[in-house]
mmCIF file of C-alpha atoms in Angstrom:
data_model
loop_
_atom_site.group_PDB
_atom_site.id
_atom_site.type_symbol
_atom_site.label_atom_id
_atom_site.label_comp_id
_atom_site.label_asym_id
_atom_site.label_seq_id
_atom_site.Cartn_x
_atom_site.Cartn_y
_atom_site.Cartn_z
ATOM 1 C CA UNK A 1 88.219 114.593 136.258
ATOM 2 C CA UNK A 2 91.391 115.177 134.329
ATOM 3 C CA UNK A 3 91.263 112.575 131.584
ATOM 4 C CA UNK A 4 88.904 110.620 129.361
ATOM 5 C CA UNK A 5 87.343 107.542 130.951
ATOM 6 C CA UNK A 6 85.661 104.763 128.960
ATOM 7 C CA UNK A 7 83.711 102.057 130.804
ATOM 8 C CA UNK A 8 82.074 98.954 129.333
ATOM 9 C CA UNK A 9 79.041 97.279 130.915
ATOM 10 C CA UNK A 10 77.841 93.747 130.173
ATOM 11 C CA UNK A 11 74.215 94.372 129.226
ATOM 12 C CA UNK A 12 73.494 91.094 127.489
ATOM 13 C CA UNK A 13 74.688 90.014 124.075
ATOM 14 C CA UNK A 14 76.871 93.084 123.753
ATOM 15 C CA UNK A 15 78.208 95.919 125.817
ATOM 16 C CA UNK A 16 77.047 99.388 126.654
ATOM 17 C CA UNK A 17 79.733 102.033 126.824
ATOM 18 C CA UNK A 18 79.938 105.122 128.996
ATOM 19 C CA UNK A 19 82.375 107.804 127.941
ATOM 20 C CA UNK A 20 83.218 110.502 130.469
ATOM 21 C CA UNK A 21 85.543 113.367 129.693
ATOM 22 C CA UNK A 22 86.367 116.707 131.232
ATOM 23 C CA UNK A 23 84.243 119.596 129.989
ATOM 24 C CA UNK A 24 83.795 122.658 132.144
ATOM 25 C CA UNK A 25 80.614 123.604 130.271
ATOM 26 C CA UNK A 26 78.803 120.435 131.442
ATOM 27 C CA UNK A 27 77.231 119.655 134.784
ATOM 28 C CA UNK A 28 79.894 118.648 137.283
ATOM 29 C CA UNK A 29 82.577 119.502 134.736
ATOM 30 C CA UNK A 30 82.101 116.157 132.968
ATOM 31 C CA UNK A 31 80.591 115.348 129.577
ATOM 32 C CA UNK A 32 78.853 111.944 129.777
ATOM 33 C CA UNK A 33 77.924 109.919 126.691
ATOM 34 C CA UNK A 34 76.182 106.535 126.707
ATOM 35 C CA UNK A 35 76.579 104.273 123.674
ATOM 36 C CA UNK A 36 74.052 101.434 123.294
ATOM 37 C CA UNK A 37 71.749 100.280 126.036
ATOM 38 C CA UNK A 38 71.235 96.558 126.021
ATOM 39 C CA UNK A 39 67.903 94.864 126.362
ATOM 40 C CA UNK A 40 64.873 95.899 128.389
ATOM 41 C CA UNK A 41 63.758 92.276 128.842
ATOM 42 C CA UNK A 42 63.889 91.311 132.532
ATOM 43 C CA UNK A 43 64.711 87.681 131.713
ATOM 44 C CA UNK A 44 67.987 88.829 130.125
ATOM 45 C CA UNK A 45 69.192 89.752 133.610
ATOM 46 C CA UNK A 46 67.605 87.004 135.722
ATOM 47 C CA UNK A 47 70.909 85.155 136.155
ATOM 48 C CA UNK A 48 73.274 87.804 137.530
ATOM 49 C CA UNK A 49 76.113 85.253 137.749
ATOM 50 C CA UNK A 50 76.775 86.032 134.081
ATOM 51 C CA UNK A 51 77.706 89.592 135.028
ATOM 52 C CA UNK A 52 74.835 91.023 132.998
ATOM 53 C CA UNK A 53 73.281 94.123 134.481
ATOM 54 C CA UNK A 54 70.542 96.438 133.181
ATOM 55 C CA UNK A 55 72.164 99.645 131.983
ATOM 56 C CA UNK A 56 70.007 101.873 134.188
ATOM 57 C CA UNK A 57 71.147 99.936 137.289
ATOM 58 C CA UNK A 58 74.802 100.307 136.321
ATOM 59 C CA UNK A 59 74.425 104.008 135.577
ATOM 60 C CA UNK A 60 72.676 104.797 138.875
ATOM 61 C CA UNK A 61 75.877 103.799 140.660
ATOM 62 C CA UNK A 62 78.138 105.600 138.213
ATOM 63 C CA UNK A 63 76.853 108.886 136.776
ATOM 64 C CA UNK A 64 74.702 111.793 137.896
ATOM 65 C CA UNK A 65 73.714 112.910 134.391
ATOM 66 C CA UNK A 66 73.818 111.932 130.722
ATOM 67 C CA UNK A 67 74.614 114.549 128.094
ATOM 68 C CA UNK A 68 74.273 112.375 125.004
ATOM 69 C CA UNK A 69 72.953 108.899 124.139
ATOM 70 C CA UNK A 70 73.952 107.045 120.977
ATOM 71 C CA UNK A 71 72.367 103.946 119.516
ATOM 72 C CA UNK A 72 74.622 102.171 117.013
ATOM 73 C CA UNK A 73 71.776 100.292 115.329
ATOM 74 C CA UNK A 74 68.116 99.450 115.758
ATOM 75 C CA UNK A 75 68.105 96.051 117.432
ATOM 76 C CA UNK A 76 66.273 95.365 120.682
ATOM 77 C CA UNK A 77 69.478 94.383 122.485
ATOM 78 C CA UNK A 78 71.070 97.756 121.678
ATOM 79 C CA UNK A 79 68.095 100.108 121.859
ATOM 80 C CA UNK A 80 65.605 99.172 124.533
ATOM 81 C CA UNK A 81 67.798 99.648 127.606
ATOM 82 C CA UNK A 82 68.337 103.291 126.639
ATOM 83 C CA UNK A 83 64.749 104.237 127.549
ATOM 84 C CA UNK A 84 65.187 103.331 131.230
ATOM 85 C CA UNK A 85 68.605 104.990 131.283
ATOM 86 C CA UNK A 86 67.119 108.209 129.882
ATOM 87 C CA UNK A 87 64.819 108.441 132.899
ATOM 88 C CA UNK A 88 67.737 108.800 135.330
#
């Protein structure tokens, strides 16, 4: 990886962000930060036609590690999806 990459995921009422940037001191040479996590409520994702996806599902296809997780504020739709993502 030679440049910063910022990806947004539709995780419900807002977005989760994944920032990846080159850093030779991190695993795979990439520093990975996740910002906000979306909801952990299954019904939020029942209708996939909206493009909503649980953060953990999106991350499984995208990253092999997370160096840092940030929660912008303590609301269910920002916080609760981070727990499942942390288990990756």
